[in-house]
């Protein structure tokens, strides 16, 4: 589908949808648009359920109910917001897309009152109203096949403001207080979050706007590791199957597509003539504007799906391929992750509208299954690069992990007390199995209610440490 056709298809709904969205915006949120300049829209509250209901599912290992709830949440946060994002492409045309509800929420910098360290590409306000996309920070490198940011609902923003969790000093003072009072490990924690707070990690795969692009995808089914040239570390670059994403309508079946696939022994070339051609209608996507590209160039992003930042042009396209979703509906929170696949998922439920029915899910509402083995739930686009020294046990790996276990290990400061985004998490992760909150590695630390984001955005300020930080307090 061409960009002009997408523009035409979307524009006719603007006036009606925008009026409906205005009626759903909480008054507090209307006072402050988010970074990209759109007004906050709350998710449909009917998607949330009482803690007792979720705890009952967990006790009974009711995976069908858990999966249904994950898609109910997915439907609420991916509903259309009635607000639009427009950019002027390099050829002069305007590309306009409607934003999902989650893209009206607040990113990590505005939530924690910090700003990225200024980059030359952002001088003279050149990054104003940019999507502040960066390489996923939970990993240890492994290439930047996707770019990400975090998103938070107003409940979480209000929580951070209420307790002052937007400054490293708050957390260090709390830690000192716990030390002084000999507070038991089980109680060394930040305050709980009130309301139906939601935290997300949307992640995008970038393609050129003016040509078909071969895109590697996770084979599955589900989280089965198959179709990877390096099963021990099955990152995106190792996947041996492609679709061709065509924003132009010019792709022809059978045209040879050659890509480089990563193996344990380096890259090999693979040429495909049998593949599926998919249009933009199979993805949630938006076009990158000049300010978005300036921001990417200023961040620690060196390549995105083989596209160098220097090769990006306004109008190039960010495809949603992955998203972590967590809610504080019960004591342990709910954990679900979503990842793109070529075929629609048959059991998404009526609240999930295309193209969001092309996203499979994995859930982690408990640590271990009924038979006592660890529950595994990771995102194929995000966790496989996480290996080695980032874990307390370096034999652990992201492609055999549980997001609930990892987040229950979150505590400030990280075990190495390092503000560098490249190394601050080394030695702090736990991949799978129970985490009680009383493990000896919580000594001298503050548990942050399962949130690594609160650590990254506070420890980065490096208060009292003689190490360069990667963000600064906001004015």
Coordinates of C-alpha atoms in Angstrom, one line a residue:
X1 CA 0.0 0.0 0.0
X2 CA 1.4 3.4 -0.9
X3 CA 1.9 6.1 1.6
X4 CA -0.5 8.4 -0.3
X5 CA -3.2 5.7 -0.1
X6 CA -2.6 5.3 3.6
X7 CA -3.0 9.0 4.0
X8 CA -6.3 9.0 2.2
X9 CA -7.6 6.0 4.1
X10 CA -6.8 7.6 7.5
X11 CA -7.8 11.2 7.0
X12 CA -11.5 10.8 6.7
X13 CA -11.9 9.6 10.3
X14 CA -10.0 12.5 11.9
X15 CA -12.7 14.9 12.9
X16 CA -15.1 12.3 14.4
X17 CA -12.4 10.4 16.2
X18 CA -10.7 13.4 17.6
X19 CA -13.9 14.6 19.1
X20 CA -14.6 11.3 20.7
X21 CA -11.0 11.1 22.1
X22 CA -11.4 14.5 23.8
X23 CA -14.3 13.2 25.9
X24 CA -12.1 10.4 27.3
X25 CA -9.1 12.5 28.4
X26 CA -8.6 12.9 32.2
X27 CA -8.5 16.6 33.2
X28 CA -5.1 16.2 34.8
X29 CA -3.6 14.8 31.6
X30 CA -5.1 17.4 29.4
X31 CA -2.9 20.0 31.1
X32 CA 0.3 18.4 29.8
X33 CA 0.6 16.9 26.3
X34 CA 3.3 14.2 26.0
X35 CA 6.7 14.6 24.3
X36 CA 5.3 14.4 20.7
X37 CA 2.6 16.9 21.5
X38 CA -0.5 14.7 21.8
X39 CA -3.0 14.6 24.7
X40 CA -3.1 11.7 27.0
X41 CA -5.9 9.1 26.5
X42 CA -6.5 6.5 29.2
X43 CA -7.0 2.8 28.3
X44 CA -10.5 1.4 28.7
X45 CA -10.7 0.6 32.4
X46 CA -13.0 -2.4 31.8
X47 CA -9.9 -4.3 30.7
X48 CA -8.6 -4.5 34.3
X49 CA -9.8 -7.1 36.8
X50 CA -9.6 -7.5 40.6
X51 CA -6.4 -8.8 42.1
X52 CA -8.3 -11.8 43.6
X53 CA -9.4 -12.9 40.2
X54 CA -5.9 -12.9 38.9
X55 CA -4.6 -14.6 42.0
X56 CA -7.2 -17.3 41.4
X57 CA -6.0 -17.9 37.9
X58 CA -2.4 -18.2 39.2
X59 CA -3.4 -20.7 41.9
X60 CA -5.2 -22.8 39.3
X61 CA -2.6 -22.3 36.5
X62 CA -5.5 -21.1 34.4
X63 CA -3.4 -20.3 31.3
X64 CA -6.5 -19.8 29.1
X65 CA -7.9 -17.1 31.4
X66 CA -4.5 -15.5 31.7
X67 CA -4.0 -15.4 27.9
X68 CA -7.5 -13.9 27.4
X69 CA -6.7 -11.2 29.9
X70 CA -3.4 -10.4 28.2
X71 CA -5.3 -9.8 24.9
X72 CA -8.0 -7.8 26.7
X73 CA -5.2 -5.5 28.0
X74 CA -3.7 -5.5 24.5
X75 CA -7.0 -4.4 23.0
X76 CA -7.3 -1.5 25.5
X77 CA -3.9 0.0 25.0
X78 CA -3.9 -0.5 21.2
X79 CA -7.3 1.1 20.5
X80 CA -7.1 4.1 18.3
X81 CA -6.7 7.4 20.1
X82 CA -8.3 9.7 17.5
X83 CA -5.1 11.7 17.3
X84 CA -2.7 11.8 14.4
X85 CA 1.0 12.0 13.7
X86 CA 2.1 13.8 10.6
X87 CA 5.6 14.2 9.1
X88 CA 6.8 15.6 5.8
X89 CA 8.7 13.0 3.9
X90 CA 11.9 13.6 1.9
X91 CA 9.9 13.8 -1.3
X92 CA 7.7 16.6 0.1
X93 CA 4.5 14.6 0.7
X94 CA 2.8 14.6 4.1
X95 CA 2.5 11.1 5.8
X96 CA -0.3 11.0 8.4
X97 CA -1.0 8.0 10.7
X98 CA -3.4 7.6 13.6
X99 CA -1.9 7.0 17.0
X100 CA -2.8 4.1 19.2
X101 CA -3.8 5.0 22.8
X102 CA -0.4 3.9 24.2
X103 CA 1.4 6.4 22.0
X104 CA -0.4 9.2 23.9
X105 CA 1.3 8.1 27.2
X106 CA 4.5 9.5 28.7
X107 CA 8.0 8.3 28.0
X108 CA 10.7 7.6 30.5
X109 CA 12.3 11.0 30.3
X110 CA 9.2 13.1 31.0
X111 CA 8.0 10.6 33.6
X112 CA 11.2 10.8 35.6
X113 CA 11.9 14.5 34.9
X114 CA 15.2 13.9 33.1
X115 CA 16.6 14.8 29.7
X116 CA 19.0 13.0 27.4
X117 CA 22.5 14.4 27.3
X118 CA 22.4 16.9 24.4
X119 CA 23.8 15.6 21.2
X120 CA 25.0 17.8 18.2
X121 CA 22.2 16.4 16.1
X122 CA 19.7 17.9 18.5
X123 CA 21.2 21.4 18.6
X124 CA 18.9 24.4 18.1
X125 CA 15.8 22.4 19.0
X126 CA 16.2 20.0 16.1
X127 CA 14.7 17.1 18.2
X128 CA 11.6 18.9 19.4
X129 CA 8.6 16.6 19.6
X130 CA 10.6 13.6 18.6
X131 CA 9.8 10.0 19.4
X132 CA 12.8 9.5 21.7
X133 CA 13.8 6.1 20.3
X134 CA 16.9 4.4 21.5
X135 CA 18.5 1.0 21.6
X136 CA 16.9 -1.4 24.1
X137 CA 18.7 -0.8 27.4
X138 CA 17.9 -4.2 29.0
X139 CA 20.5 -5.9 26.9
X140 CA 24.3 -6.1 26.6
X141 CA 24.5 -5.0 23.0
X142 CA 24.0 -7.7 20.4
X143 CA 23.1 -5.2 17.6
X144 CA 20.3 -2.8 17.4
X145 CA 17.8 -4.6 15.3
X146 CA 15.1 -2.7 17.0
X147 CA 14.7 0.7 18.8
X148 CA 12.6 1.2 21.8
X149 CA 11.4 3.6 24.5
X150 CA 9.3 3.1 27.7
X151 CA 5.7 4.4 28.1
X152 CA 3.8 5.0 31.3
X153 CA 0.2 5.8 32.1
X154 CA -0.8 8.8 34.2
X155 CA -1.2 6.6 37.3
X156 CA 2.5 5.9 37.2
X157 CA 3.5 9.5 36.4
X158 CA 1.4 10.6 39.4
X159 CA 3.1 7.9 41.6
X160 CA 6.6 9.1 40.6
X161 CA 5.6 12.7 41.4
X162 CA 3.9 11.9 44.7
X163 CA 6.9 10.1 46.2
X164 CA 9.7 12.0 44.5
X165 CA 11.0 9.0 42.6
X166 CA 12.4 11.3 39.9
X167 CA 15.7 12.0 41.7
X168 CA 18.5 9.7 42.7
X169 CA 18.8 11.4 46.0
X170 CA 15.3 10.2 47.0
X171 CA 16.3 6.6 46.5
X172 CA 19.7 6.9 48.1
X173 CA 18.2 8.6 51.2
X174 CA 15.6 5.8 51.4
X175 CA 18.4 3.3 51.2
X176 CA 20.3 5.0 54.0
X177 CA 17.1 5.1 56.1
X178 CA 16.6 1.4 55.7
X179 CA 20.3 0.8 56.7
X180 CA 19.9 3.0 59.8
X181 CA 16.7 1.3 60.9
X182 CA 18.0 -2.3 60.1
X183 CA 14.9 -2.7 57.9
X184 CA 14.3 -6.4 57.1
X185 CA 15.0 -7.3 53.4
X186 CA 11.3 -8.1 52.8
X187 CA 10.4 -4.4 53.6
X188 CA 13.3 -2.6 51.8
X189 CA 11.0 -1.3 49.0
X190 CA 9.6 1.8 47.4
X191 CA 5.9 2.5 48.0
X192 CA 3.4 0.5 46.1
X193 CA 1.7 2.0 43.0
X194 CA -1.9 3.0 43.3
X195 CA -4.5 2.6 40.5
X196 CA -4.4 0.7 37.3
X197 CA -0.9 1.7 36.3
X198 CA 0.5 0.3 33.0
X199 CA 4.1 0.3 31.9
X200 CA 5.2 -0.6 28.3
X201 CA 8.3 -1.1 26.2
X202 CA 7.2 -0.7 22.5
X203 CA 10.0 -1.6 20.1
X204 CA 10.2 -0.9 16.4
X205 CA 12.0 -2.2 13.3
X206 CA 12.8 0.5 10.8
X207 CA 12.5 0.1 7.0
X208 CA 12.9 2.5 4.1
X209 CA 9.8 4.2 2.8
X210 CA 10.6 3.9 -0.9
X211 CA 11.4 0.3 -1.5
X212 CA 10.4 -3.3 -0.4
X213 CA 12.5 -4.5 2.6
X214 CA 13.3 -8.1 3.5
X215 CA 12.6 -8.5 7.2
X216 CA 13.6 -11.5 9.3
X217 CA 10.9 -12.8 11.6
X218 CA 10.6 -15.2 14.5
X219 CA 9.5 -18.6 13.3
X220 CA 8.0 -20.1 16.5
X221 CA 5.3 -21.3 17.0
X222 CA 5.1 -19.4 20.2
X223 CA 8.5 -19.2 21.9
X224 CA 9.9 -22.4 20.3
X225 CA 13.4 -21.7 19.1
X226 CA 13.4 -22.8 15.5
X227 CA 14.6 -21.3 12.2
X228 CA 17.6 -19.8 13.9
X229 CA 21.2 -20.2 12.6
X230 CA 22.4 -19.8 16.2
X231 CA 19.9 -21.4 18.6
X232 CA 22.1 -20.7 21.7
X233 CA 21.7 -17.0 21.1
X234 CA 18.7 -16.7 18.7
X235 CA 18.8 -12.9 18.1
X236 CA 17.0 -11.3 15.2
X237 CA 20.1 -11.5 12.9
X238 CA 20.1 -15.3 13.2
X239 CA 16.6 -15.9 11.9
X240 CA 16.5 -17.9 8.7
X241 CA 13.0 -16.8 7.4
X242 CA 11.8 -13.6 5.9
X243 CA 8.8 -11.6 4.8
X244 CA 9.1 -8.7 2.4
X245 CA 7.5 -5.6 3.7
X246 CA 6.3 -3.5 0.9
X247 CA 5.2 0.1 1.5
X248 CA 5.3 0.9 -2.3
X249 CA 3.1 -1.8 -3.9
X250 CA 5.9 -2.7 -6.3
X251 CA 7.2 -6.0 -4.8
X252 CA 6.9 -9.0 -7.1
X253 CA 6.7 -12.6 -5.9
X254 CA 9.9 -14.6 -6.4
X255 CA 12.2 -11.7 -6.8
X256 CA 15.5 -12.9 -5.1
X257 CA 16.1 -11.4 -1.7
X258 CA 19.6 -11.9 -0.2
X259 CA 20.3 -11.2 3.4
X260 CA 23.2 -11.9 5.8
X261 CA 22.3 -14.3 8.6
X262 CA 24.4 -14.5 11.8
X263 CA 25.8 -17.9 12.8
X264 CA 28.1 -19.0 15.6
X265 CA 30.9 -18.7 13.1
X266 CA 30.0 -15.3 11.6
X267 CA 27.6 -14.2 8.9
X268 CA 26.5 -16.2 5.9
X269 CA 24.5 -15.1 2.9
X270 CA 21.0 -16.6 2.3
X271 CA 18.9 -15.9 -0.8
X272 CA 15.2 -16.4 -0.8
X273 CA 12.7 -16.6 -3.6
X274 CA 9.8 -18.2 -1.6
X275 CA 8.4 -15.7 0.9
X276 CA 5.3 -13.7 1.8
X277 CA 4.9 -10.1 0.8
X278 CA 3.1 -8.0 3.4
X279 CA 1.9 -4.5 3.4
X280 CA 1.9 -1.8 6.0
X281 CA -1.6 -2.8 6.9
X282 CA -0.2 -5.8 8.8
X283 CA 1.7 -3.6 11.2
X284 CA 1.1 -0.7 13.5
X285 CA 3.6 1.9 12.2
X286 CA 4.4 5.5 11.9
X287 CA 6.7 7.5 9.7
X288 CA 9.9 9.1 11.1
X289 CA 10.1 12.9 10.8
X290 CA 13.3 14.9 10.6
X291 CA 13.3 15.4 14.4
X292 CA 12.9 11.7 15.0
X293 CA 16.0 10.9 12.8
X294 CA 18.0 13.7 14.5
X295 CA 17.2 12.1 17.9
X296 CA 18.2 8.6 16.7
X297 CA 21.5 10.0 15.3
X298 CA 22.2 11.5 18.7
X299 CA 21.6 8.4 20.6
X300 CA 23.6 5.2 21.0
X301 CA 22.1 3.6 17.9
X302 CA 24.5 2.5 15.3
X303 CA 22.4 0.4 13.0
X304 CA 18.7 -0.4 12.8
X305 CA 17.9 -3.5 10.8
X306 CA 21.0 -2.8 8.7
X307 CA 20.0 0.8 8.0
X308 CA 22.7 3.3 9.2
X309 CA 21.3 6.4 10.9
X310 CA 23.1 8.4 8.3
X311 CA 20.9 6.7 5.6
X312 CA 17.6 7.5 7.3
X313 CA 15.3 10.0 5.6
X314 CA 12.1 11.7 6.7
X315 CA 9.2 9.4 5.8
X316 CA 11.1 6.1 6.6
X317 CA 8.9 3.8 8.6
X318 CA 9.0 2.4 12.1
X319 CA 7.2 -0.9 12.4
X320 CA 6.0 -2.1 15.8
X321 CA 7.4 -5.6 16.2
X322 CA 7.5 -6.1 20.0
X323 CA 6.1 -4.7 23.3
X324 CA 6.4 -5.7 26.9
X325 CA 3.3 -4.9 28.9
X326 CA 3.0 -4.9 32.7
X327 CA 0.2 -3.8 35.0
X328 CA -0.1 -3.5 38.8
X329 CA -3.4 -5.2 39.0
X330 CA -2.2 -7.7 41.7
X331 CA 0.6 -7.8 44.2
X332 CA 3.1 -9.5 41.8
X333 CA 1.9 -7.5 38.8
X334 CA 0.9 -9.0 35.5
X335 CA 3.5 -9.7 32.8
X336 CA 2.8 -10.2 29.1
X337 CA 4.8 -9.6 26.0
X338 CA 3.7 -9.3 22.4
X339 CA 5.6 -10.0 19.2
X340 CA 4.8 -9.7 15.5
X341 CA 4.2 -12.7 13.3
X342 CA 3.1 -12.9 9.6
X343 CA -0.2 -14.6 10.4
X344 CA -3.1 -13.3 12.4
X345 CA -3.5 -14.8 15.9
X346 CA -6.9 -16.6 16.0
X347 CA -7.8 -16.2 19.7
X348 CA -7.1 -12.5 20.2
X349 CA -10.7 -11.7 21.1
X350 CA -13.1 -9.0 19.8
X351 CA -11.4 -6.1 21.5
X352 CA -8.2 -6.5 19.4
X353 CA -8.5 -4.9 16.0
X354 CA -6.3 -5.3 13.0
X355 CA -3.4 -4.9 12.6
X356 CA -2.9 -5.7 16.3
X357 CA -4.2 -9.3 15.7
X358 CA -0.8 -10.0 14.1
X359 CA 0.9 -9.9 17.5
X360 CA 1.4 -13.2 19.4
X361 CA 1.8 -13.2 23.2
X362 CA 3.6 -14.9 26.0
X363 CA 2.6 -14.5 29.6
X364 CA 4.3 -14.7 33.0
X365 CA 1.9 -14.5 35.9
X366 CA 3.8 -17.1 37.9
X367 CA 7.4 -18.2 38.3
X368 CA 7.0 -22.0 38.0
X369 CA 4.5 -24.2 36.3
X370 CA 2.3 -26.8 37.9
X371 CA 5.0 -29.5 37.4
X372 CA 7.6 -27.3 39.2
X373 CA 9.6 -26.3 36.1
X374 CA 10.2 -22.6 35.4
X375 CA 7.7 -20.7 33.4
X376 CA 9.4 -19.2 30.3
X377 CA 8.2 -15.9 28.8
X378 CA 10.5 -13.7 26.8
X379 CA 10.2 -11.5 23.7
X380 CA 12.0 -12.9 20.7
X381 CA 12.9 -9.3 19.5
X382 CA 14.2 -8.2 22.8
X383 CA 15.6 -10.8 25.2
X384 CA 17.8 -13.2 23.1
X385 CA 20.8 -10.8 23.1
X386 CA 20.9 -10.8 26.9
X387 CA 23.6 -13.3 27.9
X388 CA 26.6 -13.6 30.2
X389 CA 27.8 -11.2 32.8
X390 CA 24.5 -9.1 33.0
X391 CA 23.1 -12.0 35.0
X392 CA 24.0 -12.9 38.6
X393 CA 24.6 -16.4 37.2
X394 CA 26.4 -15.9 33.8
X395 CA 25.1 -19.2 32.5
X396 CA 21.6 -17.8 32.3
X397 CA 20.3 -16.3 29.0
X398 CA 17.5 -14.2 27.8
X399 CA 16.1 -16.8 25.4
X400 CA 15.3 -19.0 28.4
X401 CA 13.9 -16.4 30.8
X402 CA 10.8 -15.1 32.6
X403 CA 10.1 -11.4 32.6
X404 CA 8.5 -11.7 36.0
X405 CA 11.6 -13.2 37.5
X406 CA 13.8 -10.5 35.9
X407 CA 11.7 -7.6 37.1
X408 CA 11.3 -9.0 40.6
X409 CA 15.1 -8.7 40.9
X410 CA 14.9 -4.9 40.3
X411 CA 16.6 -2.9 43.1
X412 CA 18.5 0.4 43.4
X413 CA 21.4 0.8 43.0
X414 CA 22.3 -2.0 40.6
X415 CA 24.9 -4.3 42.1
X416 CA 27.8 -2.6 40.4
X417 CA 26.5 0.9 41.2
X418 CA 27.5 2.0 37.7
X419 CA 25.7 4.9 36.0
X420 CA 26.9 3.9 32.5
X421 CA 23.9 2.6 30.4
X422 CA 26.3 0.1 28.7
X423 CA 27.3 -1.6 32.0
X424 CA 25.1 -0.5 34.9
X425 CA 23.0 -3.7 34.8
X426 CA 25.9 -6.1 34.8
X427 CA 25.5 -8.7 37.5
X428 CA 22.0 -7.6 38.5
X429 CA 19.6 -9.7 36.4
X430 CA 17.9 -13.1 37.2
X431 CA 16.5 -15.0 34.3
X432 CA 13.9 -17.5 35.6
X433 CA 12.5 -19.2 38.7
X434 CA 11.2 -17.7 42.0
X435 CA 12.5 -14.4 43.3
X436 CA 11.2 -13.9 46.9
X437 CA 12.7 -10.4 47.6
X438 CA 14.7 -11.7 50.5
X439 CA 17.7 -13.0 48.6
X440 CA 21.1 -11.8 50.0
X441 CA 21.7 -9.7 46.9
X442 CA 19.0 -7.3 48.0
X443 CA 21.2 -6.3 51.0
X444 CA 21.9 -2.6 51.0
X445 CA 19.5 -1.8 48.2
X446 CA 15.9 -0.6 47.6
X447 CA 13.6 -2.8 45.7
X448 CA 11.7 -0.7 43.2
X449 CA 8.5 -2.6 42.9
X450 CA 9.7 -4.6 39.9
X451 CA 10.6 -1.5 37.8
X452 CA 14.0 -1.4 36.1
X453 CA 13.0 1.9 34.5
X454 CA 13.0 3.8 37.8
X455 CA 16.6 2.6 38.3
X456 CA 17.9 3.4 34.9
X457 CA 16.4 6.9 35.0
X458 CA 17.7 7.7 38.5
X459 CA 21.1 5.9 38.5
X460 CA 21.9 7.6 35.2
X461 CA 22.2 10.9 37.1
X462 CA 25.3 9.6 38.9
X463 CA 24.9 11.7 42.0
X464 CA 28.1 11.7 43.9
X465 CA 29.9 9.5 41.4
X466 CA 32.8 10.7 39.1
X467 CA 31.5 8.9 36.1
X468 CA 29.8 10.6 33.1
X469 CA 26.0 10.1 33.1
X470 CA 23.8 9.6 30.1
X471 CA 20.9 11.9 31.2
X472 CA 20.5 15.1 33.1
X473 CA 17.8 16.5 35.4
X474 CA 15.0 18.3 33.5
X475 CA 14.5 22.0 34.2

